[in-house]
Short mmCIF file of C-alpha atoms and ligand atoms in Angstrom, two decimals:
data_model
loop_
_atom_site.label_atom_id
_atom_site.label_comp_id
_atom_site.label_asym_id
_atom_site.label_seq_id
_atom_site.Cartn_x
_atom_site.Cartn_y
_atom_site.Cartn_z
CA MET A 1 -3.68 25.29 135.26
CA LYS A 2 -6.80 27.43 135.06
CA LYS A 3 -5.95 28.93 138.41
CA ILE A 4 -2.43 29.79 137.26
CA SER A 5 -3.58 31.53 134.08
CA LEU A 6 -6.17 33.52 136.05
CA TYR A 7 -3.41 34.53 138.42
CA VAL A 8 -1.22 35.64 135.51
CA ILE A 9 -4.05 37.73 134.01
CA PHE A 10 -4.70 39.30 137.41
CA ALA A 11 -0.99 40.07 137.86
CA VAL A 12 -0.75 41.64 134.39
CA ILE A 13 -3.83 43.78 135.04
CA THR A 14 -2.46 44.88 138.43
CA ILE A 15 0.91 45.81 136.96
CA SER A 16 -0.62 47.76 134.12
CA ILE A 17 -2.99 49.59 136.49
CA SER A 18 -0.18 50.53 138.84
CA ALA A 19 2.06 51.58 135.97
CA GLN A 20 0.04 54.62 134.97
CA LYS A 21 0.29 58.25 135.88
CA TYR A 22 -2.68 60.58 135.85
CA GLU A 23 -3.08 61.66 132.24
CA GLY A 24 -4.42 64.92 130.88
CA LEU A 25 -2.98 67.15 133.61
CA ALA A 26 -0.23 68.81 131.60
CA ASN A 27 -1.25 68.92 127.95
CA THR A 28 0.63 72.21 127.81
CA PRO A 29 3.71 72.96 129.95
CA PRO A 30 2.62 73.63 133.56
CA MET A 31 2.60 77.29 134.64
CA GLY A 32 2.82 78.55 138.19
CA TRP A 33 5.05 79.82 140.98
CA ASN A 34 7.46 78.09 143.37
CA SER A 35 8.96 79.44 146.59
CA TRP A 36 12.55 78.19 146.16
CA ASN A 37 14.39 80.63 143.89
CA LYS A 38 13.43 83.72 145.87
CA PHE A 39 12.66 82.56 149.40
CA ALA A 40 14.64 79.31 149.87
CA PHE A 41 13.54 78.05 153.33
CA ASN A 42 12.18 81.42 154.46
CA PHE A 43 8.54 81.41 153.53
CA ASP A 44 5.34 81.09 155.50
CA GLU A 45 1.62 81.33 155.00
CA LYS A 46 1.75 85.13 154.90
CA VAL A 47 4.22 85.05 152.00
CA ILE A 48 2.11 82.46 150.18
CA ARG A 49 -1.11 84.40 150.65
CA GLU A 50 0.59 87.52 149.27
CA VAL A 51 1.71 85.50 146.27
CA VAL A 52 -1.83 84.22 145.75
CA ASP A 53 -3.21 87.77 145.87
CA ALA A 54 -0.53 88.99 143.47
CA PHE A 55 -1.60 86.34 140.95
CA GLU A 56 -4.88 88.16 140.52
CA LYS A 57 -3.68 91.70 140.96
CA ASN A 58 -0.86 91.43 138.43
CA GLY A 59 -2.72 89.53 135.75
CA LEU A 60 -0.75 86.30 136.19
CA LYS A 61 -3.84 84.19 136.60
CA ASP A 62 -5.31 85.66 133.42
CA ALA A 63 -2.03 84.91 131.64
CA GLY A 64 -2.41 81.22 132.57
CA TYR A 65 -0.29 80.74 135.69
CA GLU A 66 -2.10 78.41 138.08
CA TYR A 67 0.08 76.32 140.44
CA ILE A 68 1.42 77.73 143.71
CA VAL A 69 4.10 75.32 144.88
CA LEU A 70 5.68 75.23 148.35
CA ASP A 71 9.24 73.98 147.92
CA ASP A 72 11.62 72.60 150.55
CA GLY A 73 11.18 74.01 154.06
CA TRP A 74 7.44 73.71 154.66
CA MET A 75 7.64 70.95 157.29
CA THR A 76 9.17 70.25 160.68
CA LYS A 77 12.42 68.29 161.00
CA GLU A 78 10.65 65.17 162.33
CA ARG A 79 7.54 63.17 161.45
CA ASP A 80 4.81 62.93 164.13
CA GLU A 81 4.19 59.87 166.34
CA ASN A 82 2.08 58.30 163.57
CA GLY A 83 4.81 58.74 161.02
CA ASN A 84 3.14 61.64 159.21
CA LEU A 85 4.85 64.74 157.89
CA VAL A 86 4.05 67.87 159.89
CA PRO A 87 3.74 71.36 158.39
CA ASP A 88 5.92 73.72 160.44
CA PRO A 89 3.39 75.29 162.86
CA ARG A 90 5.42 78.49 163.14
CA LYS A 91 5.29 79.00 159.39
CA PHE A 92 1.85 77.52 158.73
CA PRO A 93 -0.25 77.98 161.88
CA SER A 94 -3.50 77.52 159.93
CA GLY A 95 -2.33 74.22 158.44
CA MET A 96 -2.06 73.03 154.86
CA LYS A 97 -5.70 72.29 154.21
CA ALA A 98 -6.67 75.88 155.06
CA LEU A 99 -3.94 77.17 152.75
CA ALA A 100 -5.07 74.83 149.99
CA ASP A 101 -8.65 76.01 150.45
CA TYR A 102 -7.52 79.63 150.15
CA ILE A 103 -5.56 78.89 146.98
CA HIS A 104 -8.46 76.94 145.49
CA SER A 105 -10.95 79.68 146.43
CA LYS A 106 -9.00 81.97 144.08
CA GLY A 107 -9.30 79.50 141.23
CA LEU A 108 -5.63 78.44 141.57
CA LYS A 109 -3.95 75.11 142.35
CA PHE A 110 -1.79 73.92 145.21
CA GLY A 111 1.59 72.21 144.94
CA ILE A 112 4.03 70.82 147.47
CA TYR A 113 7.59 69.44 147.56
CA ASN A 114 9.30 66.37 148.89
CA CYS A 115 12.17 64.11 147.99
CA ALA A 116 12.83 60.48 147.05
CA GLY A 117 15.64 60.28 149.61
CA ASN A 118 15.64 59.79 153.39
CA LYS A 119 15.84 63.53 153.77
CA THR A 120 15.10 66.46 151.49
CA CYS A 121 17.98 68.59 150.24
CA GLY A 122 17.35 70.91 153.19
CA GLY A 123 17.42 68.06 155.75
CA TYR A 124 13.66 67.68 156.29
CA PRO A 125 12.06 64.20 156.28
CA GLY A 126 12.08 62.66 152.81
CA SER A 127 9.54 60.20 151.46
CA ALA A 128 11.76 57.11 151.11
CA GLY A 129 9.75 54.22 152.57
CA ASN A 130 6.77 56.51 153.27
CA GLU A 131 5.59 57.16 149.74
CA TYR A 132 2.05 55.80 150.14
CA ARG A 133 1.54 57.45 153.52
CA ASP A 134 2.76 60.83 152.22
CA ALA A 135 0.71 60.70 149.03
CA LYS A 136 -2.38 60.02 151.11
CA LEU A 137 -1.62 62.98 153.33
CA TYR A 138 -1.17 65.28 150.32
CA ALA A 139 -4.44 64.00 148.88
CA SER A 140 -6.19 64.80 152.18
CA TRP A 141 -4.91 68.38 151.81
CA ASP A 142 -6.15 68.55 148.20
CA VAL A 143 -2.68 68.90 146.73
CA ASP A 144 -2.64 69.24 142.91
CA TYR A 145 1.11 69.10 142.15
CA LEU A 146 4.07 67.30 143.68
CA LYS A 147 7.68 68.26 143.00
CA TYR A 148 9.86 65.30 143.95
CA ASP A 149 13.58 65.85 144.50
CA TRP A 150 16.63 63.58 144.48
CA CYS A 151 18.84 64.42 147.48
CA ASN A 152 20.04 61.75 149.95
CA THR A 153 19.04 58.87 147.72
CA ASP A 154 22.31 56.87 148.09
CA LYS A 155 22.23 54.08 145.54
CA LYS A 156 18.51 54.23 144.77
CA HIS A 157 17.40 53.46 141.22
CA ALA A 158 15.80 56.65 139.94
CA GLN A 159 13.16 55.18 137.64
CA THR A 160 12.01 52.77 140.37
CA ALA A 161 11.95 55.44 143.07
CA TYR A 162 9.92 57.85 140.93
CA SER A 163 7.59 55.08 139.76
CA THR A 164 6.86 54.16 143.38
CA MET A 165 5.78 57.71 144.11
CA ARG A 166 3.72 57.83 140.92
CA ASP A 167 1.91 54.67 142.03
CA ALA A 168 1.41 56.10 145.52
CA ILE A 169 -0.21 59.21 144.02
CA LYS A 170 -2.43 57.02 141.89
CA GLU A 171 -3.47 54.98 144.88
CA ALA A 172 -4.16 58.09 146.95
CA GLY A 173 -6.80 58.85 144.33
CA ARG A 174 -6.14 62.55 143.77
CA PRO A 175 -4.82 63.69 140.39
CA MET A 176 -1.52 65.51 140.89
CA VAL A 177 0.97 66.79 138.38
CA PHE A 178 4.14 64.86 139.16
CA SER A 179 7.34 66.86 138.71
CA ILE A 180 10.49 64.73 138.54
CA CYS A 181 13.47 66.66 139.89
CA GLU A 182 16.56 64.44 139.63
CA TRP A 183 18.55 66.99 137.64
CA GLY A 184 18.91 64.84 134.53
CA LEU A 185 21.37 62.48 136.20
CA ASN A 186 19.64 59.26 135.09
CA LYS A 187 18.27 60.34 131.73
CA PRO A 188 14.68 60.94 132.94
CA TRP A 189 13.74 61.96 129.38
CA VAL A 190 14.04 58.28 128.41
CA TRP A 191 11.70 56.87 131.09
CA GLY A 192 9.92 59.95 132.46
CA LYS A 193 6.97 59.96 130.06
CA GLU A 194 5.40 56.96 131.82
CA VAL A 195 6.18 58.29 135.26
CA GLY A 196 5.69 62.03 135.51
CA HIS A 197 4.55 65.14 133.68
CA LEU A 198 7.83 67.06 133.64
CA TRP A 199 11.44 66.28 134.46
CA ARG A 200 14.33 68.54 135.27
CA VAL A 201 17.12 68.13 132.75
CA THR A 202 19.90 69.96 134.62
CA GLY A 203 21.13 70.95 138.06
CA ASP A 204 19.72 74.11 139.60
CA ILE A 205 19.37 77.38 137.77
CA ALA A 206 21.37 80.30 139.16
CA ASN A 207 20.19 83.89 139.17
CA CYS A 208 22.69 85.21 136.65
CA TRP A 209 23.19 85.51 132.94
CA ASN A 210 26.54 83.78 132.55
CA CYS A 211 27.88 82.32 135.79
CA SER A 212 28.15 78.88 137.37
CA TYR A 213 28.92 77.95 140.96
CA THR A 214 28.58 75.09 143.42
CA PHE A 215 25.89 75.22 146.08
CA ARG A 216 25.42 72.36 148.59
CA LYS A 217 27.81 70.23 146.48
CA LEU A 218 25.56 70.67 143.42
CA SER A 219 26.46 72.73 140.37
CA THR A 220 24.17 75.63 139.60
CA HIS A 221 24.18 77.52 136.32
CA GLY A 222 23.04 80.86 135.00
CA ILE A 223 20.99 81.17 131.82
CA LEU A 224 23.71 80.74 129.18
CA PRO A 225 25.67 77.85 130.76
CA LEU A 226 22.44 76.04 131.68
CA LEU A 227 21.43 75.98 128.03
CA ASN A 228 24.73 74.39 127.08
CA ILE A 229 24.61 71.46 129.47
CA ARG A 230 22.40 69.22 127.36
CA LYS A 231 23.78 70.37 124.03
CA HIS A 232 24.62 66.85 122.89
CA ASP A 233 21.72 64.93 124.41
CA ASN A 234 19.20 65.79 121.75
CA LEU A 235 16.45 66.20 124.29
CA ARG A 236 13.84 67.86 122.12
CA LYS A 237 12.40 64.67 120.72
CA TYR A 238 11.38 63.53 124.22
CA SER A 239 9.24 66.53 125.15
CA GLY A 240 5.55 66.78 124.28
CA PRO A 241 2.01 67.05 125.63
CA GLY A 242 1.85 65.50 129.10
CA HIS A 243 5.64 65.05 129.44
CA TRP A 244 7.95 68.05 129.29
CA ASN A 245 11.67 68.75 129.54
CA ASP A 246 11.96 71.11 132.49
CA TYR A 247 14.77 73.67 132.22
CA ASP A 248 14.11 74.74 135.84
CA MET A 249 12.17 77.55 137.44
CA LEU A 250 12.44 81.09 136.17
CA GLU A 251 14.73 83.74 137.61
CA VAL A 252 12.93 86.59 135.84
CA GLY A 253 12.43 89.43 138.34
CA ASN A 254 15.20 88.34 140.70
CA GLY A 255 17.77 90.95 139.71
CA MET A 256 19.01 90.30 136.19
CA SER A 257 18.69 93.20 133.72
CA ASP A 258 15.41 93.68 131.85
CA ALA A 259 17.16 92.62 128.64
CA GLN A 260 18.44 89.40 130.25
CA ASN A 261 14.99 88.74 131.70
CA ARG A 262 13.41 89.19 128.27
CA SER A 263 15.89 86.75 126.71
CA HIS A 264 15.51 84.21 129.53
CA PHE A 265 11.71 84.22 129.28
CA ALA A 266 11.71 84.07 125.48
CA ILE A 267 14.05 81.07 125.41
CA TRP A 268 12.00 79.20 128.03
CA CYS A 269 8.91 79.77 125.87
CA MET A 270 10.79 78.55 122.81
CA LEU A 271 11.84 75.43 124.74
CA SER A 272 8.28 74.55 125.82
CA SER A 273 9.69 74.51 129.32
CA PRO A 274 7.25 74.64 132.23
CA LEU A 275 6.92 78.29 133.25
CA ILE A 276 7.29 78.21 137.02
CA LEU A 277 7.96 81.70 138.35
CA GLY A 278 10.59 82.10 141.05
CA ASN A 279 10.40 85.77 142.05
CA ASP A 280 8.55 87.76 144.70
CA LEU A 281 5.24 88.41 142.95
CA SER A 282 4.12 90.97 145.50
CA LYS A 283 7.02 93.29 144.64
CA MET A 284 7.35 93.24 140.86
CA GLN A 285 8.64 96.03 138.63
CA TRP A 286 6.38 96.99 135.78
CA GLU A 287 8.70 95.50 133.15
CA THR A 288 8.81 92.16 135.00
CA ILE A 289 5.01 91.95 134.94
CA ASN A 290 5.07 92.92 131.31
CA ILE A 291 7.49 90.12 130.43
CA LEU A 292 5.80 87.41 132.47
CA THR A 293 2.32 88.16 131.19
CA ASN A 294 3.25 88.47 127.52
CA LYS A 295 0.42 86.43 125.99
CA GLU A 296 2.01 86.28 122.56
CA LEU A 297 5.08 84.61 124.04
CA ILE A 298 3.08 82.31 126.29
CA ASP A 299 1.15 81.22 123.20
CA ILE A 300 4.45 80.12 121.67
CA ASN A 301 5.21 78.10 124.81
CA LYS A 302 1.81 76.44 124.57
CA ASP A 303 1.74 75.95 120.81
CA SER A 304 -0.23 72.81 120.08
CA LEU A 305 2.43 71.35 117.80
CA ALA A 306 4.48 71.15 121.01
CA ILE A 307 7.84 71.05 119.26
CA GLU A 308 10.73 72.22 121.42
CA CYS A 309 13.05 74.70 119.71
CA PHE A 310 16.58 74.07 118.51
CA LYS A 311 19.57 76.30 118.04
CA TYR A 312 19.83 76.95 114.33
CA LYS A 313 23.19 78.73 114.48
CA THR A 314 25.19 81.49 116.10
CA LEU A 315 26.06 84.55 113.98
CA TRP A 316 28.25 87.37 115.39
CA ASN A 317 27.64 85.89 118.84
CA ILE A 318 23.87 86.10 118.35
CA ASP A 319 22.19 82.76 119.04
CA ILE A 320 19.38 81.97 116.63
CA TRP A 321 16.74 79.63 118.04
CA ALA A 322 14.04 78.20 115.78
CA ARG A 323 10.76 76.51 116.55
CA PRO A 324 8.12 75.14 114.16
CA LEU A 325 4.57 76.12 115.13
CA LYS A 326 1.12 75.00 114.10
CA ASN A 327 -0.29 76.21 110.73
CA ASN A 328 3.21 76.19 109.17
CA ALA A 329 4.27 79.16 111.26
CA TRP A 330 7.68 79.48 112.95
CA ALA A 331 9.08 81.27 115.97
CA ILE A 332 12.59 82.63 115.58
CA CYS A 333 14.45 84.12 118.49
CA PHE A 334 17.70 86.10 118.17
CA VAL A 335 19.61 86.42 121.46
CA ASN A 336 22.45 88.93 121.51
CA LYS A 337 25.12 87.44 123.79
CA ASN A 338 27.51 90.34 123.13
CA GLY A 339 28.18 92.84 125.88
CA PHE A 340 27.16 95.61 123.45
CA LYS A 341 24.25 96.37 121.15
CA ILE A 342 24.48 95.06 117.64
CA LYS A 343 22.78 95.68 114.32
CA LEU A 344 21.46 92.36 113.10
CA GLN A 345 21.41 91.91 109.34
CA TYR A 346 19.66 88.78 108.31
CA ASN A 347 18.70 87.76 104.83
CA TRP A 348 15.84 85.29 105.25
CA ALA A 349 16.16 83.86 101.75
CA LYS A 350 19.73 82.80 102.48
CA HIS A 351 18.91 80.90 105.67
CA ILE A 352 17.01 77.73 104.97
CA ILE A 353 16.25 76.26 108.36
CA GLU A 354 15.57 72.55 108.57
CA ASP A 355 14.23 70.62 111.51
CA GLU A 356 15.32 67.12 110.64
CA ILE A 357 13.78 65.46 113.68
CA PHE A 358 10.28 66.81 113.09
CA ASN A 359 10.62 67.10 109.37
CA LYS A 360 9.88 70.83 108.99
CA LYS A 361 11.52 73.40 106.79
CA LEU A 362 11.56 77.18 106.75
CA ASP A 363 12.50 78.18 103.23
CA CYS A 364 12.01 81.89 102.66
CA SER A 365 13.54 81.73 99.21
CA HIS A 366 10.30 80.07 98.08
CA GLU A 367 7.69 81.15 100.58
CA VAL A 368 6.88 84.53 102.06
CA TYR A 369 6.20 84.96 105.76
CA THR A 370 4.97 88.00 107.66
CA LEU A 371 7.01 88.99 110.70
CA ARG A 372 5.62 89.88 114.09
CA ASP A 373 7.79 91.20 116.92
CA LEU A 374 6.32 89.53 120.00
CA TYR A 375 7.85 91.89 122.56
CA ALA A 376 6.96 95.05 120.63
CA HIS A 377 3.54 93.56 119.72
CA LYS A 378 4.02 94.90 116.18
CA ASP A 379 4.04 93.55 112.65
CA ILE A 380 7.38 94.49 111.14
CA GLY A 381 7.23 93.47 107.48
CA THR A 382 7.89 90.26 105.64
CA THR A 383 10.73 87.88 104.84
CA GLU A 384 10.93 89.32 101.31
CA THR A 385 13.41 91.94 102.45
CA PRO A 386 16.45 91.32 104.63
CA LEU A 387 15.89 92.10 108.31
CA GLU A 388 17.84 94.96 109.85
CA LYS A 389 17.32 95.40 113.53
CA GLU A 390 19.31 96.66 116.46
CA ILE A 391 19.39 94.29 119.42
CA GLY A 392 20.61 95.60 122.78
CA LYS A 393 23.21 93.94 124.98
CA HIS A 394 21.89 90.53 126.13
CA ASP A 395 18.52 91.40 124.66
CA VAL A 396 16.36 89.40 122.33
CA LEU A 397 14.40 89.83 119.13
CA MET A 398 11.53 87.40 119.32
CA LEU A 399 9.63 86.92 116.08
CA LYS A 400 6.68 84.92 114.87
CA LEU A 401 6.64 84.11 111.15
CA THR A 402 3.26 83.45 109.59
CA LYS A 403 3.06 82.05 106.09
CA LYS A 404 1.53 84.44 103.58
CA GLU A 405 -1.01 82.75 101.36
CA LYS A 406 -0.20 83.09 97.66
C1 GLA B 501 17.20 70.95 144.91
C2 GLA B 501 16.24 71.27 143.77
C3 GLA B 501 15.80 72.72 143.88
C4 GLA B 501 15.12 72.96 145.23
C5 GLA B 501 16.08 72.58 146.36
C6 GLA B 501 15.40 72.60 147.72
O1 GLA B 501 18.39 71.65 144.79
O2 GLA B 501 16.83 71.03 142.54
O3 GLA B 501 14.92 73.06 142.82
O4 GLA B 501 13.95 72.20 145.29
O5 GLA B 501 16.59 71.26 146.17
O6 GLA B 501 16.23 72.20 148.76
#
């Protein structure tokens, strides 16, 4: 009897030890860069080193970006004779440890990609059945972040598959941010908090404002359609410090107009989405750098209240997003979806905005707030007078409202 109860206690302790992710790695949404959106399978150590150098040169590191993540395409098509993954020697002749050392020497962090299936989406060896071996290998390279995809998984149970990899990371003994990338198919927001630090909520982002198309049998969506996919899932209550809804990597700097880039970045900050850049950092236009390093916007993304925004309403085809911030402040973001510029007229006192989930209220008929334009970096008055502001085609007016003490 004694023996049995000891066994039970041991089993309970083992289960609870194995059922933990590394905590404290993503108290704010992770920020970094990933190779996929711009380079797909065509990247090598030269590209990555240029990206690392651009982090410093263009002020991205100072703005808070830290992870450099190699997506699909970094390995050879077969494991070696010991069953280990092999970095493609043509792309990475110096090996992964040397690359990790270079990244770390610049004060940045190193991330890598694999997949819960037998093969990755690009047909490289997946981690199914090799989770513990692969996690150990990543740990030996000093990997800090693992993005884990969902291609070729047949009938696998998502929560179980992702939990296995989480446990493998834990056993490998190196803290890694664990990025769940199963496109929101199995409601990762419900179980993801215990398993990873961020979870994709949709299929892949596409580099366009308002288009959708199928790529490799998966639907991809531009900025506007992507934001509509989870309209009825009420995701915002699941996101918070250590466990974030991931609206996918950014397309800022990949060819959309400056106005569209400004809107895209502002909305991702409002959503508390991880900010993982997806453009060629070594060839950025001035305005792209300006957008991506906007500290005032990044501060909204990282706000310690960690409340994801919601769409308050749409007026004259202008989406109005609202987000409660710490110290009773609010962020309000007006996105002009019209194909022409428009003069916004907005009487604050007449729009009482209520966040019923987090129990917050913006009532400008009783309280006065000062207004700051976060792209212009200017204070532009208070909520006492109606706002009149021209917003360009697909552009955004991104405001922070700070309560005025009486
Ligand atoms: C999936 C993921 C993408 C990217 C590719 C790589 O489509 O969702 O983010 O990792 O695979 O093949």
